XYZ file of C-alpha atoms in Angstrom:
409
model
C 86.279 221.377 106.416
C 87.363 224.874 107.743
C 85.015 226.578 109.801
C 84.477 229.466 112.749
C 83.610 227.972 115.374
C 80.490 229.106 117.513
C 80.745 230.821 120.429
C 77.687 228.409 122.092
C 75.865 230.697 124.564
C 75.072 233.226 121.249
C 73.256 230.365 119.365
C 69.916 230.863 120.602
C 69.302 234.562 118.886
C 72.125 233.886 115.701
C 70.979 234.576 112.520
C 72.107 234.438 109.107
C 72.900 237.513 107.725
C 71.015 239.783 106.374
C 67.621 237.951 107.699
C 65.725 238.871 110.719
C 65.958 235.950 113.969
C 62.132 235.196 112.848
C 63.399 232.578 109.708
C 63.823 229.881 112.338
C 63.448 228.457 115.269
C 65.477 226.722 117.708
C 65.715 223.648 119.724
C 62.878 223.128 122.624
C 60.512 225.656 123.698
C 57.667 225.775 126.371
C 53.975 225.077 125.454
C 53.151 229.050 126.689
C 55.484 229.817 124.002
C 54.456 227.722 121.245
C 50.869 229.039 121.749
C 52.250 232.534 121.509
C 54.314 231.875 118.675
C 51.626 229.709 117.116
C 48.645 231.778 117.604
C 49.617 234.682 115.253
C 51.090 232.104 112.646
C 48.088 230.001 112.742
C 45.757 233.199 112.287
C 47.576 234.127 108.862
C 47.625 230.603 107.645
C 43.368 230.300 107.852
C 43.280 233.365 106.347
C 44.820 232.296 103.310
C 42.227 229.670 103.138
C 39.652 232.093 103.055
C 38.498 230.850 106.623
C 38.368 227.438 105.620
C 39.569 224.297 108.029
C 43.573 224.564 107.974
C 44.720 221.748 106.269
C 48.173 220.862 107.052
C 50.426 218.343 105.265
C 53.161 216.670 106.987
C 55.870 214.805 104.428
C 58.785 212.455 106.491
C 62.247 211.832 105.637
C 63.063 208.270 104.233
C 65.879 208.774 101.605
C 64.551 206.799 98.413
C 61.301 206.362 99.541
C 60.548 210.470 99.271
C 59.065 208.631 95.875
C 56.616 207.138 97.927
C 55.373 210.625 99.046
C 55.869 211.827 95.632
C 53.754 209.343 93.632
C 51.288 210.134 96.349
C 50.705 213.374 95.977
C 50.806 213.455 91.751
C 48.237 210.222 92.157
C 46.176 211.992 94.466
C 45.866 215.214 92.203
C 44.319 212.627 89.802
C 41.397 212.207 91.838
C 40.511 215.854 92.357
C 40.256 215.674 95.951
C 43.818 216.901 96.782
C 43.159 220.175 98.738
C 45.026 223.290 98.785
C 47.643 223.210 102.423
C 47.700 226.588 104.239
C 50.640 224.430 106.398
C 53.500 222.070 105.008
C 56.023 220.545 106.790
C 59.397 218.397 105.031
C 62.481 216.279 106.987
C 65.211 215.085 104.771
C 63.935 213.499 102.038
C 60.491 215.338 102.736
C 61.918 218.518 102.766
C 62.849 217.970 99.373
C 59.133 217.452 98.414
C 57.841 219.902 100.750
C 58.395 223.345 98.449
C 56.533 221.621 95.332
C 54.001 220.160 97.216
C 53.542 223.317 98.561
C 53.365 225.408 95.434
C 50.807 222.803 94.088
C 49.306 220.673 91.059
C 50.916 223.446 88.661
C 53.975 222.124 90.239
C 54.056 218.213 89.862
C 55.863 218.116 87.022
C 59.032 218.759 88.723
C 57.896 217.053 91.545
C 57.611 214.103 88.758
C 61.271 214.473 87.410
C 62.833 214.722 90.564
C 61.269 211.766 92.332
C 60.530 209.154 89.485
C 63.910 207.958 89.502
C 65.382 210.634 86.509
C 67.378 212.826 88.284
C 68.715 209.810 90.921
C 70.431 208.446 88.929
C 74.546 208.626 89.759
C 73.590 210.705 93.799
C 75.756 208.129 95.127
C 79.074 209.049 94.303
C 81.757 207.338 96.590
C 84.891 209.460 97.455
C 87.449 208.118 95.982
C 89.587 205.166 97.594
C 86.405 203.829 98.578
C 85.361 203.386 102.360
C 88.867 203.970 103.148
C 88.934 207.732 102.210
C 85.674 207.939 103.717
C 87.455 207.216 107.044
C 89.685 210.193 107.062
C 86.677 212.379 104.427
C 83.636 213.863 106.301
C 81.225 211.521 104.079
C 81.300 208.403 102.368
C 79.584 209.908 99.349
C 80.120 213.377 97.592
C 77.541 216.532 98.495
C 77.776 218.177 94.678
C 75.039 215.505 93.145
C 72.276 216.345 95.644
C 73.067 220.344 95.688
C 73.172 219.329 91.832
C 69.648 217.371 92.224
C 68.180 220.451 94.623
C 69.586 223.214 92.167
C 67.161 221.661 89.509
C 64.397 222.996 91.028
C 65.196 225.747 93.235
C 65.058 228.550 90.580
C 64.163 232.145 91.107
C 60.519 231.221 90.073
C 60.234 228.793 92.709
C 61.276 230.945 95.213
C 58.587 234.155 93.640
C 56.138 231.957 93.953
C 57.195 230.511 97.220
C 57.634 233.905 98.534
C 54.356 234.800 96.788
C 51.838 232.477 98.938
C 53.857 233.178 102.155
C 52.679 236.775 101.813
C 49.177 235.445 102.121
C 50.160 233.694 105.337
C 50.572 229.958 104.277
C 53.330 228.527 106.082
C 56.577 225.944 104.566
C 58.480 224.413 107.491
C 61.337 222.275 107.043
C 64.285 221.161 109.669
C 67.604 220.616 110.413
C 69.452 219.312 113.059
C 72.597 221.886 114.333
C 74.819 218.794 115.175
C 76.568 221.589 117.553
C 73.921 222.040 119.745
C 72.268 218.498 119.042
C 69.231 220.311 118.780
C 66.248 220.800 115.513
C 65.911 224.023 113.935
C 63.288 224.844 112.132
C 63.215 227.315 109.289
C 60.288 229.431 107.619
C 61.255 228.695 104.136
C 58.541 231.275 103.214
C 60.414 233.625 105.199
C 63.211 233.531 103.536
C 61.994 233.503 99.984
C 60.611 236.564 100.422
C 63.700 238.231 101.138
C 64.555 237.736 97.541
C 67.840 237.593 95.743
C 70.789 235.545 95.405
C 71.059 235.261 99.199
C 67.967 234.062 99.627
C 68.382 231.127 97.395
C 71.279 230.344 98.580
C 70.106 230.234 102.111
C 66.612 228.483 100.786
C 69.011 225.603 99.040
C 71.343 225.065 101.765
C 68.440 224.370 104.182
C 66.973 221.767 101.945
C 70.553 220.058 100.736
C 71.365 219.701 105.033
C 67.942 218.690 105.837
C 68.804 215.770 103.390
C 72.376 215.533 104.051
C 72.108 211.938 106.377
C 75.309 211.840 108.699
C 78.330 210.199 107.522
C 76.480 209.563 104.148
C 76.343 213.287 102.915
C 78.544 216.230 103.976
C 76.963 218.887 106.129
C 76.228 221.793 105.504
C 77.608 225.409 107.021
C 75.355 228.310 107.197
C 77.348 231.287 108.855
C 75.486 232.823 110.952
C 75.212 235.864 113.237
C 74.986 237.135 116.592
C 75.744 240.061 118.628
C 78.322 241.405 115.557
C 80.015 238.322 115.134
C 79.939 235.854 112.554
C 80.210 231.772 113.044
C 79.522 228.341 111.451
C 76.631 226.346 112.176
C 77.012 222.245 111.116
C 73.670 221.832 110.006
C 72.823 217.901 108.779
C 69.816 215.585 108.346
C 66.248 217.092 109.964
C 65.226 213.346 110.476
C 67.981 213.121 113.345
C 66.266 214.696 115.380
C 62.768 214.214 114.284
C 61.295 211.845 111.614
C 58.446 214.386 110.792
C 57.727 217.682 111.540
C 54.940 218.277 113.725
C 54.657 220.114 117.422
C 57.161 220.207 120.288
C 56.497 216.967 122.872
C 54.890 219.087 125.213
C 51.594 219.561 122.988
C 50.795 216.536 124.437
C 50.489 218.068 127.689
C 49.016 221.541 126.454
C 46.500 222.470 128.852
C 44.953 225.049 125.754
C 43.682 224.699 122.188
C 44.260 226.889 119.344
C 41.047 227.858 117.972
C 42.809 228.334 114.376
C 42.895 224.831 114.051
C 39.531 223.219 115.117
C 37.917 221.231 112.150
C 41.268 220.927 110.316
C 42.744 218.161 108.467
C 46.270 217.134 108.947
C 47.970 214.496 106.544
C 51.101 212.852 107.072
C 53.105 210.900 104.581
C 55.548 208.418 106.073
C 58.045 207.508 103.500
C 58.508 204.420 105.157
C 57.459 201.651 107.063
C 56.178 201.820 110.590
C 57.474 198.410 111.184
C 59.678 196.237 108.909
C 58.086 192.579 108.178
C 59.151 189.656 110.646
C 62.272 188.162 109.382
C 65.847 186.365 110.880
C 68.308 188.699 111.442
C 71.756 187.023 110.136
C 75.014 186.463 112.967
C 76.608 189.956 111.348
C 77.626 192.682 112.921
C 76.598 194.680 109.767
C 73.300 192.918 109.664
C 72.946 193.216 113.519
C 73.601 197.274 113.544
C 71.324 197.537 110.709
C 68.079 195.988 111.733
C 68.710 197.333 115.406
C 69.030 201.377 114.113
C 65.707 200.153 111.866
C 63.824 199.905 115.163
C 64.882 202.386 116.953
C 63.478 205.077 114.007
C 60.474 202.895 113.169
C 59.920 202.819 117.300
C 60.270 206.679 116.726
C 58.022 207.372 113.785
C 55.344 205.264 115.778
C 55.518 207.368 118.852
C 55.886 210.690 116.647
C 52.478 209.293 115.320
C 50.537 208.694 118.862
C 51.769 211.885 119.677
C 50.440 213.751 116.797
C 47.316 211.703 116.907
C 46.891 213.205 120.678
C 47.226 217.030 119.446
C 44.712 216.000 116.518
C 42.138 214.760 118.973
C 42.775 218.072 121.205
C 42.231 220.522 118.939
C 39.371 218.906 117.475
C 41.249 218.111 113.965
C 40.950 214.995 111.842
C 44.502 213.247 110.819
C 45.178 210.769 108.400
C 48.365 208.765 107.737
C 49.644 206.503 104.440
C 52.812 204.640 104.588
C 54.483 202.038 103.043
C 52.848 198.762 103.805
C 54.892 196.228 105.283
C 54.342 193.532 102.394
C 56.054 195.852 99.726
C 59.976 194.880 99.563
C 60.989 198.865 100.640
C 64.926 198.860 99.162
C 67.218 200.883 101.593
C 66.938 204.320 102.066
C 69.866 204.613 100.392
C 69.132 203.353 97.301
C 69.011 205.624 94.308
C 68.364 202.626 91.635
C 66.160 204.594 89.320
C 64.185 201.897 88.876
C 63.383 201.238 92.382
C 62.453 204.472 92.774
C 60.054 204.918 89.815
C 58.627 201.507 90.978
C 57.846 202.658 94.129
C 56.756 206.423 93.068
C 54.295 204.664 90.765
C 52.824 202.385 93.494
C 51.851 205.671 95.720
C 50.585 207.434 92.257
C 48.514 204.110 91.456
C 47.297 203.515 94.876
C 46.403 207.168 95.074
C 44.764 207.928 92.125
C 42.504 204.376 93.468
C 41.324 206.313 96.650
C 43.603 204.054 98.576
C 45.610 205.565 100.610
C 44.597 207.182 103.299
C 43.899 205.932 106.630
C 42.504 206.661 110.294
C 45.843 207.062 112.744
C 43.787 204.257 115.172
C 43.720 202.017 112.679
C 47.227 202.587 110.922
C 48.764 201.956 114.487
C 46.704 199.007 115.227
C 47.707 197.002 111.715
C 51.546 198.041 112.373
C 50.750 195.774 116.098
C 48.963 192.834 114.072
C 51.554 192.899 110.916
C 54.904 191.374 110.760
C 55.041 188.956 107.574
C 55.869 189.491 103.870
C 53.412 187.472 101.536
C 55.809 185.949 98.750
C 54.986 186.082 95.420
C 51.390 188.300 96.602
C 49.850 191.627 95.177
C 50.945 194.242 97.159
C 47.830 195.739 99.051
C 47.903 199.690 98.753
C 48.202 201.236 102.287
C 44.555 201.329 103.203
C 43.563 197.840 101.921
C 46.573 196.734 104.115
C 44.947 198.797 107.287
C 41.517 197.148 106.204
C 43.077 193.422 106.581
C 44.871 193.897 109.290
C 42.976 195.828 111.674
C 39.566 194.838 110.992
C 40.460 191.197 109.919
C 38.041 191.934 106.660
C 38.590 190.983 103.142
C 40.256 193.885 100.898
C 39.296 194.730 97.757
C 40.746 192.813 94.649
C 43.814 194.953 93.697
C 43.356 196.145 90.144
C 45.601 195.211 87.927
C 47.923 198.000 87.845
C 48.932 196.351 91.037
C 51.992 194.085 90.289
C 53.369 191.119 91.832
C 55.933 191.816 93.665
C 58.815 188.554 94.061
C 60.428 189.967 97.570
């Protein structure tokens, strides 16, 4: 893949063109800084609400399991208690959910028909000559069906009405990872939909295709940028690299200030995933071996990403909830695009949303992921919160409705 190479000590203030430095940010920053940057940010986004709590929704990556989040948020609707998000945040797969999910209820029919399993259908197109040509290729599968799959729904409407509720201060945040710099970037997706145009879509659909473009999987993405009067490449690839959600910088946790902005909020995050995979022998392969050891190290990840946002919650005075997949549903790969794994698994978060079981306290979410470990074969699959109830309180759940089925792992 031909590219300009960046001249490093320029990345900090690049740009792409056309768009002021303000579209993103990059890589650490001190907690001084975040406040400043925050503060002003924060300020427009509780406006929008009208001076309401902020309410903030925070969607992981997970590949196939984005259907999770999906189903969630559709099933949810259902129930009327869905509330509007001055703040959303996507990673990968979440980033892909994030702009709908931002837009709203008016929106979930795309959300729908891009999660439910129609549209994944044939994203996992092998180069040809198999994993040979993938050896000397910069991906094992072809980019064009998921710019195809992100196309679908990044139309000039989207982006007016995008660029239409970032005027009133709400905020869409999704990342990358610069593979460069090794460092996240995250970009105001609001920001650039309101520049308008072709170049704006274009910018607004390469963000999303590398935030979901996993390493060696998908291609990456290069978004010329700008600096000082002289253009470059960026390698931009998977957000979830980096970070498995979108959050706050480390250091919040060590923030010796609150930002008044926030105080009373709600913040909801949606792990497309499990926080620990079910107890189980890991065969003598190398294949199996490398598998199940990069599954802890995210899973290990995602749980301190959790404690860490739990901290900030309890700081600013905010209340934050978490769903994921429980550790008794048979989660396929990421990687798998079987339509009808996904729509199964889209429909269990719709179904266990729609039933007011979902949600859960971070405490208790983190104190069932310590107590679980074991599938139940041939057993209803609990919906996340019955599966915190059981695990961390040792109580009986409720009897899962029918709509519940068995699942044979």
């Amino acid at each position: 893949m031909p590219r300009k190479e960046s001249p490093f000590p320029q990345h900090l203030d690049a740009a792409p063109p056309g768009f002021p430095s303000t579209v993103r940010w990059v890589g650490e920053t001190t907690w001084s800084n975040f406040v400043h940057a925050a503060s002003a940010r924060l300020t427009g986004a509780k406006r929008s609400g009208d001076g309401a709590p902020v309410n903030i929704l925070v969607i992981s990556g997970g590949g196939s399991g984005a259907a999770f989040g999906a189903g969630v948020l559709i099933g949810w609707n259902g129930t009327g208690r869905r509330p509007p998000f001055q703040i959303v945040t996507g990673v990968s797969g979440g980033a892909l959910i994030a702009p709908l999910a931002f837009l709203g209820a008016k929106w979930d029919g795309e959300l729908r028909k891009a999660f439910s399993g129609e549209r994944s259908r044939g994203l996992m197109q092998a180069r040809s000559f198999g994993w040979l040509g993938s050896l000397f290729s910069i991906s094992a599968f072809r980019g064009e069906p998921l710019e195809n799959l992100v196309n679908g729904f990044v139309t000039d409407d989207l982006l007016r009405a995008v660029a239409a509720e970032a005027k009133k201060g709400r905020l869409l945040l999704v990342a990358t990872t610069n593979l460069d710099t090794e460092q996240l970037v995250v970009w105001n997706m609001g920001a650039i939909a309101m520049r308008g145009g072709a170049a704006a879509r274009t910018l607004f659909r390469n963000v999303l295709v590398a935030s979901a473009s996993v390493p060696g999987v998908f291609p990456p993405v290069l978004i010329r940028v700008e600096s000082a009067g002289k253009m470059f490449d960026e390698m931009h690839v998977d957000g979830g690299t980096t970070a498995p959600f979108l959050f706050a910088p480390e250091m919040v946790s060590i923030m010796p200030v609150t930002l008044a902005s926030l105080h009373g909020g709600n913040i909801y995050v949606i792990v497309n995933g499990q926080l620990r995979d079910a107890d189980k022998t890991t065969p003598m392969r190398a294949v199996s071996i490398v598998k199940r050891s990069v599954a802890a190290g995210l899973n290990s990840d995602i749980r301190a990403r959790v404690e860490l946002a739990y901290t900030f919650a309890k700081k600013q005075t905010m209340r934050l909830q978490i769903t994921e997949v429980p550790a008794a549903y048979p989660l396929p790969s990421p990687l798998d695009m079987n339509p009808s794994s996904m729509q199964a698994l889209f429909e269990y978060g719709e179904r266990c949303a729609a039933d007011g079981q979902i949600w859960s306290d971070a405490v208790d979410v983190l104190d069932a992921v310590a107590q679980q470990g074991t599938l139940r074969p041939g057993g209803l699959v609990p919906c996340p919160a019955d599966e915190i109830v059981v695990a961390s309180h040792g109580t009986q759940a409720r009897k899962p409705s029918d709509e519940h089925p068995a699942i044979d792992p």
